Amino acid sequence: MTEFPLEQRHAIASDKLDRFFSSVPADLRECVTSLPRRISQMNARISVKLQEVLRTADLIFAHAGKFAICARGCGHCCHVHVPITDFEAQHW
């Protein structure tokens, strides 16, 4: 695999991020930007609010899939350390 200079890697990543953000449909953008307001207006247990955050994250990741390097069947992320909060560990 060819290693690009740091400046070039930053430019590639920045371009990819710009393409990702410009491809986000309006309804998904609204769902993400309204999340803090929706959560604060919910009269629900914190675990229900967390489920709404995770549901929204799933929508984002579903859209972001075409921008990820991983391919179907890749299991690399299953073997890396992923930090979670104490709350997530207790309630999930």
PDB file of N, CA and C in Angstrom:
ATOM      1  N   MET A   1       0.833  -1.171   0.000  1.00  0.00           N
ATOM      2  CA  MET A   1       0.000   0.000   0.000  1.00  0.00           C
ATOM      3  C   MET A   1       0.883   1.242   0.000  1.00  0.00           C
ATOM      4  N   THR A   2       0.543   2.209  -0.828  1.00  0.00           N
ATOM      5  CA  THR A   2       1.313   3.445  -0.940  1.00  0.00           C
ATOM      6  C   THR A   2       0.969   4.375   0.207  1.00  0.00           C
ATOM      7  N   GLU A   3       1.980   4.916   0.834  1.00  0.00           N
ATOM      8  CA  GLU A   3       1.786   5.867   1.930  1.00  0.00           C
ATOM      9  C   GLU A   3       1.864   7.274   1.366  1.00  0.00           C
ATOM     10  N   PHE A   4       0.784   8.027   1.512  1.00  0.00           N
ATOM     11  CA  PHE A   4       0.761   9.405   1.030  1.00  0.00           C
ATOM     12  C   PHE A   4       1.354  10.329   2.084  1.00  0.00           C
ATOM     13  N   PRO A   5       1.951  11.447   1.666  1.00  0.00           N
ATOM     14  CA  PRO A   5       2.429  12.437   2.637  1.00  0.00           C
ATOM     15  C   PRO A   5       1.252  12.963   3.472  1.00  0.00           C
ATOM     16  N   LEU A   6       1.550  13.398   4.672  1.00  0.00           N
ATOM     17  CA  LEU A   6       0.532  13.851   5.608  1.00  0.00           C
ATOM     18  C   LEU A   6      -0.383  14.911   4.994  1.00  0.00           C
ATOM     19  N   GLU A   7       0.171  15.873   4.313  1.00  0.00           N
ATOM     20  CA  GLU A   7      -0.623  16.944   3.704  1.00  0.00           C
ATOM     21  C   GLU A   7      -1.621  16.381   2.690  1.00  0.00           C
ATOM     22  N   GLN A   8      -1.169  15.431   1.915  1.00  0.00           N
ATOM     23  CA  GLN A   8      -2.042  14.827   0.907  1.00  0.00           C
ATOM     24  C   GLN A   8      -3.143  13.985   1.576  1.00  0.00           C
ATOM     25  N   ARG A   9      -2.795  13.278   2.645  1.00  0.00           N
ATOM     26  CA  ARG A   9      -3.807  12.499   3.373  1.00  0.00           C
ATOM     27  C   ARG A   9      -4.871  13.412   3.945  1.00  0.00           C
ATOM     28  N   HIS A  10      -4.457  14.562   4.476  1.00  0.00           N
ATOM     29  CA  HIS A  10      -5.417  15.534   5.012  1.00  0.00           C
ATOM     30  C   HIS A  10      -6.340  16.042   3.912  1.00  0.00           C
ATOM     31  N   ALA A  11      -5.776  16.323   2.746  1.00  0.00           N
ATOM     32  CA  ALA A  11      -6.575  16.819   1.623  1.00  0.00           C
ATOM     33  C   ALA A  11      -7.576  15.763   1.162  1.00  0.00           C
ATOM     34  N   ILE A  12      -7.146  14.519   1.094  1.00  0.00           N
ATOM     35  CA  ILE A  12      -8.030  13.425   0.683  1.00  0.00           C
ATOM     36  C   ILE A  12      -9.157  13.263   1.699  1.00  0.00           C
ATOM     37  N   ALA A  13      -8.805  13.267   2.973  1.00  0.00           N
ATOM     38  CA  ALA A  13      -9.808  13.117   4.028  1.00  0.00           C
ATOM     39  C   ALA A  13     -10.785  14.286   4.021  1.00  0.00           C
ATOM     40  N   SER A  14     -10.284  15.482   3.827  1.00  0.00           N
ATOM     41  CA  SER A  14     -11.143  16.666   3.795  1.00  0.00           C
ATOM     42  C   SER A  14     -12.116  16.601   2.620  1.00  0.00           C
ATOM     43  N   ASP A  15     -11.618  16.178   1.465  1.00  0.00           N
ATOM     44  CA  ASP A  15     -12.479  16.037   0.292  1.00  0.00           C
ATOM     45  C   ASP A  15     -13.554  14.990   0.531  1.00  0.00           C
ATOM     46  N   LYS A  16     -13.175  13.874   1.123  1.00  0.00           N
ATOM     47  CA  LYS A  16     -14.131  12.801   1.399  1.00  0.00           C
ATOM     48  C   LYS A  16     -15.193  13.279   2.385  1.00  0.00           C
ATOM     49  N   LEU A  17     -14.785  14.023   3.390  1.00  0.00           N
ATOM     50  CA  LEU A  17     -15.729  14.554   4.371  1.00  0.00           C
ATOM     51  C   LEU A  17     -16.690  15.544   3.719  1.00  0.00           C
ATOM     52  N   ASP A  18     -16.171  16.405   2.853  1.00  0.00           N
ATOM     53  CA  ASP A  18     -17.025  17.355   2.130  1.00  0.00           C
ATOM     54  C   ASP A  18     -18.041  16.616   1.259  1.00  0.00           C
ATOM     55  N   ARG A  19     -17.592  15.562   0.565  1.00  0.00           N
ATOM     56  CA  ARG A  19     -18.510  14.788  -0.276  1.00  0.00           C
ATOM     57  C   ARG A  19     -19.575  14.100   0.571  1.00  0.00           C
ATOM     58  N   PHE A  20     -19.146  13.599   1.741  1.00  0.00           N
ATOM     59  CA  PHE A  20     -20.120  12.952   2.634  1.00  0.00           C
ATOM     60  C   PHE A  20     -21.187  13.951   3.071  1.00  0.00           C
ATOM     61  N   PHE A  21     -20.755  15.109   3.602  1.00  0.00           N
ATOM     62  CA  PHE A  21     -21.726  16.083   4.110  1.00  0.00           C
ATOM     63  C   PHE A  21     -22.652  16.598   3.016  1.00  0.00           C
ATOM     64  N   SER A  22     -22.135  16.787   1.815  1.00  0.00           N
ATOM     65  CA  SER A  22     -22.990  17.280   0.737  1.00  0.00           C
ATOM     66  C   SER A  22     -23.960  16.211   0.250  1.00  0.00           C
ATOM     67  N   SER A  23     -23.695  14.951   0.552  1.00  0.00           N
ATOM     68  CA  SER A  23     -24.571  13.862   0.105  1.00  0.00           C
ATOM     69  C   SER A  23     -25.674  13.525   1.112  1.00  0.00           C
ATOM     70  N   VAL A  24     -25.613  14.097   2.299  1.00  0.00           N
ATOM     71  CA  VAL A  24     -26.605  13.772   3.330  1.00  0.00           C
ATOM     72  C   VAL A  24     -27.956  14.349   2.926  1.00  0.00           C
ATOM     73  N   PRO A  25     -28.983  13.497   2.816  1.00  0.00           N
ATOM     74  CA  PRO A  25     -30.308  13.991   2.450  1.00  0.00           C
ATOM     75  C   PRO A  25     -30.858  14.957   3.499  1.00  0.00           C
ATOM     76  N   ALA A  26     -31.712  15.860   3.066  1.00  0.00           N
ATOM     77  CA  ALA A  26     -32.267  16.890   3.955  1.00  0.00           C
ATOM     78  C   ALA A  26     -32.977  16.280   5.160  1.00  0.00           C
ATOM     79  N   ASP A  27     -33.715  15.198   4.961  1.00  0.00           N
ATOM     80  CA  ASP A  27     -34.440  14.603   6.086  1.00  0.00           C
ATOM     81  C   ASP A  27     -33.486  14.022   7.132  1.00  0.00           C
ATOM     82  N   LEU A  28     -32.365  13.458   6.691  1.00  0.00           N
ATOM     83  CA  LEU A  28     -31.377  12.946   7.642  1.00  0.00           C
ATOM     84  C   LEU A  28     -30.678  14.093   8.365  1.00  0.00           C
ATOM     85  N   ARG A  29     -30.354  15.162   7.631  1.00  0.00           N
ATOM     86  CA  ARG A  29     -29.754  16.342   8.272  1.00  0.00           C
ATOM     87  C   ARG A  29     -30.687  16.879   9.358  1.00  0.00           C
ATOM     88  N   GLU A  30     -31.971  16.965   9.050  1.00  0.00           N
ATOM     89  CA  GLU A  30     -32.949  17.460  10.025  1.00  0.00           C
ATOM     90  C   GLU A  30     -33.035  16.531  11.226  1.00  0.00           C
ATOM     91  N   CYS A  31     -33.009  15.245  10.977  1.00  0.00           N
ATOM     92  CA  CYS A  31     -33.060  14.268  12.068  1.00  0.00           C
ATOM     93  C   CYS A  31     -31.873  14.443  13.011  1.00  0.00           C
ATOM     94  N   VAL A  32     -30.686  14.651  12.437  1.00  0.00           N
ATOM     95  CA  VAL A  32     -29.469  14.803  13.248  1.00  0.00           C
ATOM     96  C   VAL A  32     -29.458  16.138  13.986  1.00  0.00           C
ATOM     97  N   THR A  33     -29.771  17.212  13.278  1.00  0.00           N
ATOM     98  CA  THR A  33     -29.696  18.532  13.921  1.00  0.00           C
ATOM     99  C   THR A  33     -30.800  18.735  14.955  1.00  0.00           C
ATOM    100  N   SER A  34     -31.913  18.035  14.813  1.00  0.00           N
ATOM    101  CA  SER A  34     -33.006  18.188  15.785  1.00  0.00           C
ATOM    102  C   SER A  34     -32.859  17.250  16.978  1.00  0.00           C
ATOM    103  N   LEU A  35     -31.866  16.373  16.952  1.00  0.00           N
ATOM    104  CA  LEU A  35     -31.711  15.389  18.031  1.00  0.00           C
ATOM    105  C   LEU A  35     -31.623  16.020  19.423  1.00  0.00           C
ATOM    106  N   PRO A  36     -30.776  17.005  19.658  1.00  0.00           N
ATOM    107  CA  PRO A  36     -30.718  17.575  21.017  1.00  0.00           C
ATOM    108  C   PRO A  36     -32.070  18.120  21.495  1.00  0.00           C
ATOM    109  N   ARG A  37     -32.791  18.789  20.611  1.00  0.00           N
ATOM    110  CA  ARG A  37     -34.103  19.326  20.980  1.00  0.00           C
ATOM    111  C   ARG A  37     -35.087  18.187  21.271  1.00  0.00           C
ATOM    112  N   ARG A  38     -35.096  17.170  20.411  1.00  0.00           N
ATOM    113  CA  ARG A  38     -36.007  16.043  20.612  1.00  0.00           C
ATOM    114  C   ARG A  38     -35.731  15.344  21.933  1.00  0.00           C
ATOM    115  N   ILE A  39     -34.472  15.133  22.233  1.00  0.00           N
ATOM    116  CA  ILE A  39     -34.096  14.451  23.481  1.00  0.00           C
ATOM    117  C   ILE A  39     -34.521  15.275  24.693  1.00  0.00           C
ATOM    118  N   SER A  40     -34.263  16.579  24.630  1.00  0.00           N
ATOM    119  CA  SER A  40     -34.604  17.423  25.788  1.00  0.00           C
ATOM    120  C   SER A  40     -36.109  17.518  25.996  1.00  0.00           C
ATOM    121  N   GLN A  41     -36.904  17.334  24.944  1.00  0.00           N
ATOM    122  CA  GLN A  41     -38.362  17.418  25.068  1.00  0.00           C
ATOM    123  C   GLN A  41     -39.009  16.079  25.412  1.00  0.00           C
ATOM    124  N   MET A  42     -38.236  15.027  25.390  1.00  0.00           N
ATOM    125  CA  MET A  42     -38.800  13.708  25.702  1.00  0.00           C
ATOM    126  C   MET A  42     -39.055  13.576  27.192  1.00  0.00           C
ATOM    127  N   ASN A  43     -40.239  13.102  27.531  1.00  0.00           N
ATOM    128  CA  ASN A  43     -40.570  12.802  28.919  1.00  0.00           C
ATOM    129  C   ASN A  43     -40.418  11.289  29.067  1.00  0.00           C
ATOM    130  N   ALA A  44     -39.146  10.854  29.143  1.00  0.00           N
ATOM    131  CA  ALA A  44     -38.862   9.424  29.132  1.00  0.00           C
ATOM    132  C   ALA A  44     -37.627   9.130  29.974  1.00  0.00           C
ATOM    133  N   ARG A  45     -37.484   7.849  30.291  1.00  0.00           N
ATOM    134  CA  ARG A  45     -36.287   7.407  31.022  1.00  0.00           C
ATOM    135  C   ARG A  45     -35.060   7.676  30.171  1.00  0.00           C
ATOM    136  N   ILE A  46     -33.945   7.795  30.835  1.00  0.00           N
ATOM    137  CA  ILE A  46     -32.701   8.084  30.125  1.00  0.00           C
ATOM    138  C   ILE A  46     -32.339   6.962  29.160  1.00  0.00           C
ATOM    139  N   SER A  47     -32.702   5.731  29.480  1.00  0.00           N
ATOM    140  CA  SER A  47     -32.400   4.617  28.573  1.00  0.00           C
ATOM    141  C   SER A  47     -33.193   4.752  27.270  1.00  0.00           C
ATOM    142  N   VAL A  48     -34.400   5.303  27.325  1.00  0.00           N
ATOM    143  CA  VAL A  48     -35.207   5.535  26.124  1.00  0.00           C
ATOM    144  C   VAL A  48     -34.569   6.654  25.291  1.00  0.00           C
ATOM    145  N   LYS A  49     -34.074   7.680  25.978  1.00  0.00           N
ATOM    146  CA  LYS A  49     -33.397   8.770  25.276  1.00  0.00           C
ATOM    147  C   LYS A  49     -32.133   8.254  24.589  1.00  0.00           C
ATOM    148  N   LEU A  50     -31.392   7.390  25.265  1.00  0.00           N
ATOM    149  CA  LEU A  50     -30.199   6.801  24.673  1.00  0.00           C
ATOM    150  C   LEU A  50     -30.564   5.986  23.434  1.00  0.00           C
ATOM    151  N   GLN A  51     -31.666   5.266  23.491  1.00  0.00           N
ATOM    152  CA  GLN A  51     -32.112   4.497  22.322  1.00  0.00           C
ATOM    153  C   GLN A  51     -32.377   5.418  21.134  1.00  0.00           C
ATOM    154  N   GLU A  52     -32.921   6.602  21.378  1.00  0.00           N
ATOM    155  CA  GLU A  52     -33.167   7.562  20.298  1.00  0.00           C
ATOM    156  C   GLU A  52     -31.844   8.064  19.713  1.00  0.00           C
ATOM    157  N   VAL A  53     -30.867   8.310  20.567  1.00  0.00           N
ATOM    158  CA  VAL A  53     -29.545   8.725  20.093  1.00  0.00           C
ATOM    159  C   VAL A  53     -28.934   7.615  19.235  1.00  0.00           C
ATOM    160  N   LEU A  54     -29.007   6.395  19.697  1.00  0.00           N
ATOM    161  CA  LEU A  54     -28.431   5.273  18.957  1.00  0.00           C
ATOM    162  C   LEU A  54     -29.188   5.015  17.652  1.00  0.00           C
ATOM    163  N   ARG A  55     -30.500   5.193  17.635  1.00  0.00           N
ATOM    164  CA  ARG A  55     -31.286   5.039  16.413  1.00  0.00           C
ATOM    165  C   ARG A  55     -30.831   6.071  15.371  1.00  0.00           C
ATOM    166  N   THR A  56     -30.623   7.306  15.842  1.00  0.00           N
ATOM    167  CA  THR A  56     -30.151   8.362  14.949  1.00  0.00           C
ATOM    168  C   THR A  56     -28.750   8.052  14.434  1.00  0.00           C
ATOM    169  N   ALA A  57     -27.895   7.546  15.310  1.00  0.00           N
ATOM    170  CA  ALA A  57     -26.540   7.160  14.891  1.00  0.00           C
ATOM    171  C   ALA A  57     -26.597   6.052  13.841  1.00  0.00           C
ATOM    172  N   ASP A  58     -27.507   5.109  14.006  1.00  0.00           N
ATOM    173  CA  ASP A  58     -27.659   4.040  13.011  1.00  0.00           C
ATOM    174  C   ASP A  58     -28.037   4.602  11.644  1.00  0.00           C
ATOM    175  N   LEU A  59     -28.910   5.611  11.626  1.00  0.00           N
ATOM    176  CA  LEU A  59     -29.300   6.240  10.363  1.00  0.00           C
ATOM    177  C   LEU A  59     -28.095   6.901   9.689  1.00  0.00           C
ATOM    178  N   ILE A  60     -27.278   7.576  10.495  1.00  0.00           N
ATOM    179  CA  ILE A  60     -26.076   8.231   9.962  1.00  0.00           C
ATOM    180  C   ILE A  60     -25.112   7.185   9.401  1.00  0.00           C
ATOM    181  N   PHE A  61     -24.869   6.127  10.170  1.00  0.00           N
ATOM    182  CA  PHE A  61     -23.925   5.109   9.733  1.00  0.00           C
ATOM    183  C   PHE A  61     -24.430   4.360   8.505  1.00  0.00           C
ATOM    184  N   ALA A  62     -25.741   4.175   8.402  1.00  0.00           N
ATOM    185  CA  ALA A  62     -26.293   3.521   7.210  1.00  0.00           C
ATOM    186  C   ALA A  62     -25.993   4.364   5.973  1.00  0.00           C
ATOM    187  N   HIS A  63     -26.129   5.665   6.101  1.00  0.00           N
ATOM    188  CA  HIS A  63     -25.824   6.555   4.975  1.00  0.00           C
ATOM    189  C   HIS A  63     -24.318   6.608   4.705  1.00  0.00           C
ATOM    190  N   ALA A  64     -23.537   6.573   5.758  1.00  0.00           N
ATOM    191  CA  ALA A  64     -22.082   6.738   5.627  1.00  0.00           C
ATOM    192  C   ALA A  64     -21.390   5.502   5.072  1.00  0.00           C
ATOM    193  N   GLY A  65     -22.095   4.390   4.982  1.00  0.00           N
ATOM    194  CA  GLY A  65     -21.486   3.138   4.547  1.00  0.00           C
ATOM    195  C   GLY A  65     -20.736   3.224   3.231  1.00  0.00           C
ATOM    196  N   LYS A  66     -21.265   3.988   2.283  1.00  0.00           N
ATOM    197  CA  LYS A  66     -20.598   4.072   0.981  1.00  0.00           C
ATOM    198  C   LYS A  66     -19.315   4.900   1.037  1.00  0.00           C
ATOM    199  N   PHE A  67     -19.082   5.566   2.152  1.00  0.00           N
ATOM    200  CA  PHE A  67     -17.873   6.363   2.309  1.00  0.00           C
ATOM    201  C   PHE A  67     -16.824   5.646   3.160  1.00  0.00           C
ATOM    202  N   ALA A  68     -17.182   4.481   3.688  1.00  0.00           N
ATOM    203  CA  ALA A  68     -16.273   3.731   4.553  1.00  0.00           C
ATOM    204  C   ALA A  68     -15.344   2.858   3.725  1.00  0.00           C
ATOM    205  N   ILE A  69     -14.194   2.612   4.250  1.00  0.00           N
ATOM    206  CA  ILE A  69     -13.213   1.766   3.581  1.00  0.00           C
ATOM    207  C   ILE A  69     -13.584   0.295   3.730  1.00  0.00           C
ATOM    208  N   CYS A  70     -14.263  -0.029   4.806  1.00  0.00           N
ATOM    209  CA  CYS A  70     -14.611  -1.422   5.076  1.00  0.00           C
ATOM    210  C   CYS A  70     -15.498  -1.990   3.975  1.00  0.00           C
ATOM    211  N   ALA A  71     -15.379  -3.281   3.769  1.00  0.00           N
ATOM    212  CA  ALA A  71     -16.211  -3.979   2.805  1.00  0.00           C
ATOM    213  C   ALA A  71     -17.043  -5.022   3.546  1.00  0.00           C
ATOM    214  N   ARG A  72     -18.119  -5.468   2.901  1.00  0.00           N
ATOM    215  CA  ARG A  72     -18.955  -6.493   3.504  1.00  0.00           C
ATOM    216  C   ARG A  72     -18.071  -7.667   3.904  1.00  0.00           C
ATOM    217  N   GLY A  73     -18.259  -8.126   5.136  1.00  0.00           N
ATOM    218  CA  GLY A  73     -17.471  -9.241   5.626  1.00  0.00           C
ATOM    219  C   GLY A  73     -16.221  -8.837   6.387  1.00  0.00           C
ATOM    220  N   CYS A  74     -15.858  -7.549   6.326  1.00  0.00           N
ATOM    221  CA  CYS A  74     -14.693  -7.080   7.068  1.00  0.00           C
ATOM    222  C   CYS A  74     -15.029  -7.138   8.557  1.00  0.00           C
ATOM    223  N   GLY A  75     -14.148  -7.629   9.358  1.00  0.00           N
ATOM    224  CA  GLY A  75     -14.402  -7.725  10.788  1.00  0.00           C
ATOM    225  C   GLY A  75     -13.379  -6.984  11.629  1.00  0.00           C
ATOM    226  N   HIS A  76     -12.616  -6.094  10.998  1.00  0.00           N
ATOM    227  CA  HIS A  76     -11.549  -5.411  11.740  1.00  0.00           C
ATOM    228  C   HIS A  76     -12.082  -4.683  12.971  1.00  0.00           C
ATOM    229  N   CYS A  77     -13.202  -3.975  12.815  1.00  0.00           N
ATOM    230  CA  CYS A  77     -13.700  -3.190  13.954  1.00  0.00           C
ATOM    231  C   CYS A  77     -14.150  -4.078  15.108  1.00  0.00           C
ATOM    232  N   CYS A  78     -14.397  -5.344  14.828  1.00  0.00           N
ATOM    233  CA  CYS A  78     -14.775  -6.274  15.901  1.00  0.00           C
ATOM    234  C   CYS A  78     -13.586  -6.631  16.795  1.00  0.00           C
ATOM    235  N   HIS A  79     -12.398  -6.233  16.370  1.00  0.00           N
ATOM    236  CA  HIS A  79     -11.189  -6.616  17.102  1.00  0.00           C
ATOM    237  C   HIS A  79     -10.404  -5.406  17.611  1.00  0.00           C
ATOM    238  N   VAL A  80     -11.060  -4.258  17.679  1.00  0.00           N
ATOM    239  CA  VAL A  80     -10.406  -3.067  18.206  1.00  0.00           C
ATOM    240  C   VAL A  80     -11.139  -2.607  19.456  1.00  0.00           C
ATOM    241  N   HIS A  81     -10.437  -1.920  20.304  1.00  0.00           N
ATOM    242  CA  HIS A  81     -11.008  -1.398  21.536  1.00  0.00           C
ATOM    243  C   HIS A  81     -11.967  -0.249  21.206  1.00  0.00           C
ATOM    244  N   VAL A  82     -13.210  -0.360  21.655  1.00  0.00           N
ATOM    245  CA  VAL A  82     -14.200   0.692  21.446  1.00  0.00           C
ATOM    246  C   VAL A  82     -14.687   1.120  22.827  1.00  0.00           C
ATOM    247  N   PRO A  83     -14.327   2.334  23.246  1.00  0.00           N
ATOM    248  CA  PRO A  83     -14.738   2.767  24.585  1.00  0.00           C
ATOM    249  C   PRO A  83     -16.237   3.062  24.634  1.00  0.00           C
ATOM    250  N   ILE A  84     -16.849   2.742  25.761  1.00  0.00           N
ATOM    251  CA  ILE A  84     -18.241   3.100  26.008  1.00  0.00           C
ATOM    252  C   ILE A  84     -18.325   3.716  27.395  1.00  0.00           C
ATOM    253  N   THR A  85     -19.404   4.412  27.649  1.00  0.00           N
ATOM    254  CA  THR A  85     -19.593   5.032  28.957  1.00  0.00           C
ATOM    255  C   THR A  85     -20.062   3.993  29.965  1.00  0.00           C
ATOM    256  N   ASP A  86     -19.935   4.312  31.247  1.00  0.00           N
ATOM    257  CA  ASP A  86     -20.449   3.425  32.293  1.00  0.00           C
ATOM    258  C   ASP A  86     -21.949   3.205  32.117  1.00  0.00           C
ATOM    259  N   PHE A  87     -22.660   4.282  31.740  1.00  0.00           N
ATOM    260  CA  PHE A  87     -24.100   4.178  31.535  1.00  0.00           C
ATOM    261  C   PHE A  87     -24.430   3.154  30.452  1.00  0.00           C
ATOM    262  N   GLU A  88     -23.719   3.224  29.332  1.00  0.00           N
ATOM    263  CA  GLU A  88     -23.963   2.270  28.250  1.00  0.00           C
ATOM    264  C   GLU A  88     -23.702   0.840  28.715  1.00  0.00           C
ATOM    265  N   ALA A  89     -22.647   0.656  29.479  1.00  0.00           N
ATOM    266  CA  ALA A  89     -22.315  -0.677  29.967  1.00  0.00           C
ATOM    267  C   ALA A  89     -23.384  -1.215  30.904  1.00  0.00           C
ATOM    268  N   GLN A  90     -23.963  -0.360  31.713  1.00  0.00           N
ATOM    269  CA  GLN A  90     -24.966  -0.776  32.691  1.00  0.00           C
ATOM    270  C   GLN A  90     -26.341  -0.993  32.067  1.00  0.00           C
ATOM    271  N   HIS A  91     -26.673  -0.219  31.041  1.00  0.00           N
ATOM    272  CA  HIS A  91     -28.047  -0.219  30.528  1.00  0.00           C
ATOM    273  C   HIS A  91     -28.214  -0.827  29.162  1.00  0.00           C
ATOM    274  N   TRP A  92     -27.202  -1.333  28.579  1.00  0.00           N
ATOM    275  CA  TRP A  92     -27.373  -1.872  27.238  1.00  0.00           C
ATOM    276  C   TRP A  92     -27.278  -3.322  27.223  1.00  0.00           C
TER     277      TRP A  92
END
